[in-house]
Coordinates of C-alpha atoms in Angstrom, one line a residue:
X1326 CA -44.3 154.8 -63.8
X1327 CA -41.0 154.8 -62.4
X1328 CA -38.0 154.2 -63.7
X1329 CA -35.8 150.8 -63.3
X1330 CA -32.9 152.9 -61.2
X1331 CA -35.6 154.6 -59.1
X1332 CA -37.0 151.1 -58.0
X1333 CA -33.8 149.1 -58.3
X1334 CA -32.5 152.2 -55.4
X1335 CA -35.5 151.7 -53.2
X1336 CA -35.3 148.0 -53.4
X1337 CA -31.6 148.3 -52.0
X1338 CA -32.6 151.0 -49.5
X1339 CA -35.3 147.8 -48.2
X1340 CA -32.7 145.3 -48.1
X1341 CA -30.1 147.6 -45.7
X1342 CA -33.2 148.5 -43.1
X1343 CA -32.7 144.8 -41.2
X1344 CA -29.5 145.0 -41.6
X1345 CA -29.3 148.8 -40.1
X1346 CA -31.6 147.6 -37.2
X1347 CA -29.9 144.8 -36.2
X1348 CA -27.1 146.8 -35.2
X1349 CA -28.6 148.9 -32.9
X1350 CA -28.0 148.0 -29.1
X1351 CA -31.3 147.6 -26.7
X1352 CA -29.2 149.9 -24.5
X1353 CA -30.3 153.2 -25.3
X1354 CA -29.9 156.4 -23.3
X1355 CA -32.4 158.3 -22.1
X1356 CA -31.1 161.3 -20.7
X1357 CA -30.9 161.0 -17.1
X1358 CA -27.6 157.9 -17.1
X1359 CA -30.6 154.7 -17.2
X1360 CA -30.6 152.8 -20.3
X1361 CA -33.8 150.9 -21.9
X1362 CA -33.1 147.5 -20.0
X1363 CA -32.7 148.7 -16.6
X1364 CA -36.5 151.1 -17.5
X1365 CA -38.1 147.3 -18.4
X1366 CA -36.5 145.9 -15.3
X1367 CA -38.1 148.6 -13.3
X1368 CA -41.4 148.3 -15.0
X1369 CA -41.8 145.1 -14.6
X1370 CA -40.9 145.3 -10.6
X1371 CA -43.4 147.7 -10.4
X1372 CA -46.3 145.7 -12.5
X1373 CA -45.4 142.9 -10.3
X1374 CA -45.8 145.1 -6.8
X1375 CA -49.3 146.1 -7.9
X1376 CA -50.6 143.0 -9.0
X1377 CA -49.7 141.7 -5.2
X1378 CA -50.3 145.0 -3.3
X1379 CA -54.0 143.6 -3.0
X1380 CA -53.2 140.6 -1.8
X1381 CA -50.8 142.1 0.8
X1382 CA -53.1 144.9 1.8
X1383 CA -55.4 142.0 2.5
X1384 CA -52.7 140.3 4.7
X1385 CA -51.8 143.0 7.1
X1386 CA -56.1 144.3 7.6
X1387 CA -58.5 143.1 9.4
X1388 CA -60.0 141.7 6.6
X1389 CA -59.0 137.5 7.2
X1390 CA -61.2 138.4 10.3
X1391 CA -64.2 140.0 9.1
X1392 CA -65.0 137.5 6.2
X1393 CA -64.5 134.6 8.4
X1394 CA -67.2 135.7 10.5
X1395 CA -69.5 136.6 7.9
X1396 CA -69.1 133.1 6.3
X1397 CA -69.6 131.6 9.2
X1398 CA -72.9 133.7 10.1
X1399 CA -74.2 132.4 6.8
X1400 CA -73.0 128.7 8.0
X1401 CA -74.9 129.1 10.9
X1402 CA -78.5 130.7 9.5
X1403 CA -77.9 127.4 7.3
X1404 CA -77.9 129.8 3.8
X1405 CA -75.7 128.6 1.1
X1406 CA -76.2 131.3 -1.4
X1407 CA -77.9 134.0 0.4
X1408 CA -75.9 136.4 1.0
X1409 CA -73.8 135.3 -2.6
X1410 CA -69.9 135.4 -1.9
X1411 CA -69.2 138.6 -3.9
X1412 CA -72.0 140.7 -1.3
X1413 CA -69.9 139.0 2.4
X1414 CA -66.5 139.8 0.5
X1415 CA -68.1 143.8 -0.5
X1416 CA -69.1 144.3 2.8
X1417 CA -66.2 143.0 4.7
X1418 CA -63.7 145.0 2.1
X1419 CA -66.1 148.0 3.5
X1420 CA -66.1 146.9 6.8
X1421 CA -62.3 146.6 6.4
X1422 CA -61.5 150.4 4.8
X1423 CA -63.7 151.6 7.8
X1424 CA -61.8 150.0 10.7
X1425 CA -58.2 150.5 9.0
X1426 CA -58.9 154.1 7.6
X1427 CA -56.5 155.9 10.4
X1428 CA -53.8 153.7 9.0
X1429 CA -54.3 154.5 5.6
X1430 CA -54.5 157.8 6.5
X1431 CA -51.4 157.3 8.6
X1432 CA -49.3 155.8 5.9
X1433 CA -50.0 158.1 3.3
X1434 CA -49.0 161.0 5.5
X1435 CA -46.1 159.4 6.0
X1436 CA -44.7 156.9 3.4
X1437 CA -46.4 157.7 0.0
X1438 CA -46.7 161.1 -0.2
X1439 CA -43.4 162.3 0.6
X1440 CA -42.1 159.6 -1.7
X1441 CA -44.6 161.0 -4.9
X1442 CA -43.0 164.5 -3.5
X1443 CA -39.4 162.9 -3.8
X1444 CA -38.4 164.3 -0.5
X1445 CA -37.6 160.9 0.9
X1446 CA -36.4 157.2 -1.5
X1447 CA -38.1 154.4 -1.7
X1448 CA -36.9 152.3 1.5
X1449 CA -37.7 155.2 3.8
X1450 CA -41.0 155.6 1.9
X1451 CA -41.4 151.7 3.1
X1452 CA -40.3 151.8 6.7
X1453 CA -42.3 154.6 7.3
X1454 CA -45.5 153.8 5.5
X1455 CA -45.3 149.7 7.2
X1456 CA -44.9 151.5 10.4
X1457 CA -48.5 152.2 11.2
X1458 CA -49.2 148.6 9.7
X1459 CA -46.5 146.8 12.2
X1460 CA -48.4 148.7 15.2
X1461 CA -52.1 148.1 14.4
X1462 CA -50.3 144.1 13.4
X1463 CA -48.9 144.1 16.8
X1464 CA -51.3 145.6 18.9
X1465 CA -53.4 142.6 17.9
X1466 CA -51.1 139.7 17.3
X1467 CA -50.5 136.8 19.6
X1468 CA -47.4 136.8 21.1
X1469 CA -47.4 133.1 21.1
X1470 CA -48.5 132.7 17.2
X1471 CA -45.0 134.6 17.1
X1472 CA -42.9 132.3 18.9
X1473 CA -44.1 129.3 17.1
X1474 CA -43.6 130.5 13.5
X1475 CA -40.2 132.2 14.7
X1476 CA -38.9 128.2 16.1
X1477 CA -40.9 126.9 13.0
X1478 CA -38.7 129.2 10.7
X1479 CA -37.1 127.0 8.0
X1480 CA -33.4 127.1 7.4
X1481 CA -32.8 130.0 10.5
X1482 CA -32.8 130.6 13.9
X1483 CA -34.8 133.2 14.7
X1484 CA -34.5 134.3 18.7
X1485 CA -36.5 137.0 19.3
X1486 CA -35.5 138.9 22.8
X1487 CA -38.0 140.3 25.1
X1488 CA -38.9 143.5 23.1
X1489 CA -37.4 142.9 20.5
X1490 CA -39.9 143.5 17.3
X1491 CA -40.6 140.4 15.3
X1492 CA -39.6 140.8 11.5
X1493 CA -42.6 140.8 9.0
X1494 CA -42.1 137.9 7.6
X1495 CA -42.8 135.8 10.7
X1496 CA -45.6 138.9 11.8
X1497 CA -47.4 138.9 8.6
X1498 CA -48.3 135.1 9.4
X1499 CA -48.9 135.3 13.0
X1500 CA -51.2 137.8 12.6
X1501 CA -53.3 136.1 9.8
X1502 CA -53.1 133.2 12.0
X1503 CA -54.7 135.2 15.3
X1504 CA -57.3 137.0 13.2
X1505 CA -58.5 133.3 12.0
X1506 CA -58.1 132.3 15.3
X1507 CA -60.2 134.9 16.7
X1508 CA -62.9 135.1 13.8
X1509 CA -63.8 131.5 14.6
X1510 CA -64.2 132.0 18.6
X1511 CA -66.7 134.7 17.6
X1512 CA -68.4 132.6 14.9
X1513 CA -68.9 129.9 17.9
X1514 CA -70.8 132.6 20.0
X1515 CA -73.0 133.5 16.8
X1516 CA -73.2 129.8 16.1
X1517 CA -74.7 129.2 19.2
X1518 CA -78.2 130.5 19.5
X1519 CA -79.2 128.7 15.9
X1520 CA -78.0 125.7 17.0
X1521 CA -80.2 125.7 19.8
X1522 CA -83.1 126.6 17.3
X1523 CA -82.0 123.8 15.7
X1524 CA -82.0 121.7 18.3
X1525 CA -85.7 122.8 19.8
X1526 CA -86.8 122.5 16.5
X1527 CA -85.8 119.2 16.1
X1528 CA -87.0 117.7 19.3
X1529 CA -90.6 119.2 18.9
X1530 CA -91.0 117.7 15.5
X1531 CA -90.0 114.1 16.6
X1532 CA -92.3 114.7 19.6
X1533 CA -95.0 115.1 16.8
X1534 CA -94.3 112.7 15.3
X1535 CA -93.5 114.4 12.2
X1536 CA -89.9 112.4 11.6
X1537 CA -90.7 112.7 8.2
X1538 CA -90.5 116.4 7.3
X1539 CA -86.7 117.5 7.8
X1540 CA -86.3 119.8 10.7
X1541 CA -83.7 123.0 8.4
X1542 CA -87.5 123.2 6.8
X1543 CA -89.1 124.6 9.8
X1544 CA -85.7 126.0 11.7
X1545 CA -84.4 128.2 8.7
X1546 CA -87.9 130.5 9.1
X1547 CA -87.4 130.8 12.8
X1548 CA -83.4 131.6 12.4
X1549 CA -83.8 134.1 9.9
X1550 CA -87.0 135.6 11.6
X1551 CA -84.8 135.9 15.2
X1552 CA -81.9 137.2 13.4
X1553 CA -84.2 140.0 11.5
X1554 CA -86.2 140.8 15.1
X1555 CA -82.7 141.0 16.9
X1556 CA -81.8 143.5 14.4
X1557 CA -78.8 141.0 14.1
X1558 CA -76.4 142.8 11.1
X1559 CA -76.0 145.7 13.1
X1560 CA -75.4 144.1 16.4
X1561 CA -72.4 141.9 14.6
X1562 CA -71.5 144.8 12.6
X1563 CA -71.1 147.2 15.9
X1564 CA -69.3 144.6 18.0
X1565 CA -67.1 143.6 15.0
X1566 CA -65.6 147.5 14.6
X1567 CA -65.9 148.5 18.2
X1568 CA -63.7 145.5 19.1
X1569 CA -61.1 147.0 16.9
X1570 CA -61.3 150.0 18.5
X1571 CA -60.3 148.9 22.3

């Protein structure tokens, strides 16, 4: 057992420990001039930046585009499960990594790796990795999606001067707004041919007589068997990446 003094000394040694603690600043060196706060700061920039970078990688891709269409294709078969959500956002992710692959490449060469070598600092490692992303932004952008957002900017006056380069916060939008803008002119075209299904389907059956049976019953077999027979998720597919590529 131990003695009275022993415990009465440990039960002492207890009592300073808070005390001991309490002193002790949250700024603590550690080794290379930062202190604890200014490391927490910084860690909690960065697990901010990577829970937006997909969100923002989605923004400046062709992504807003290719999922549009897709949804609308599905609209226009007259599916409302089939394909699920999680299969059109897969394949246009997919789709997306395979028209914007050069610019990944492109960035990395540029931006990120010589950042993770510590040849360049972090702004240049920005500027040069948004470069390839401000080009393939522009090359595809509106020029009058720009003008509106840059006289719709709230609280300045933005006056953008023939070749001049719009900022990314008024690109960024415009060009989410043009790839909208252009997803639903092509999902018109592929709208198209089923409404006319729709419509011959329609017409024969009340010629019939059959008012009574609805006409999606008969049309949806016809729609998806014409969109199998035309071979009809490689033709979108094909025109969907090769009109990236002019």
């Amino acid at each position: 057992m131990q003695s009275p003094a022993r415990t009465l000394a440990l039960t002492a040694l207890l009592l300073c420990l808070p005390s001991i603690a309490a002193a002790q600043g949250l700024s603590i060196d550690l080794g290379d001039g930062e202190s604890l706060s200014g490391r927490v700061v910084q860690l909690f920039l960065i697990i901010t930046l990577l829970s937006l970078a997909p969100g923002i990688a989605i923004m400046i891709t062709c992504f807003p585009f290719m999922v549009t269409v897709f949804a609308i294709l599905r609209q226009g078969i007259g599916l409302q499960q089939a394909p699920p959500n999680m299969l059109i956002i897969s394949l246009a992710l997919f789709m997306t990594y395979f028209v914007m692959e050069p610019v990944f490449a492109e960035a990395w060469a540029r931006g990120l790796s010589p950042l993770l070598d510590g040849d360049i600092t972090f702004q240049q490692a920005w500027e040069r990795g948004m470069a390839p992303f401000r080009l393939f932004m522009e090359s595809r952008v509106r020029p009058e999606a720009v003008s509106e957002l840059a006289a719709a900017a709230p609280g300045r006056e933005v006056v953008l001067l023939p070749g001049e380069r719009a900022p990314l916060d008024i690109l960024v939008p415009a060009f989410m707004l043009t790839e909208l803008e252009r997803g639903f002119e092509i999902g018109f075209l592929i709208f198209l041919p089923f409404l006319i299904i729709d419509l011959v389907v329609a017409s024969v059956l009340m010629s019939m007589g059959m008012m009574m049976v609805p006409p999606v019953v008969v049309s949806l077999p016809l729609k998806l068997a014409f969109f199998v027979v035309a071979d009809g998720w490689s033709l979108l597919a094909g025109a969907l990446i090769t009109g990236y590529a002019t």
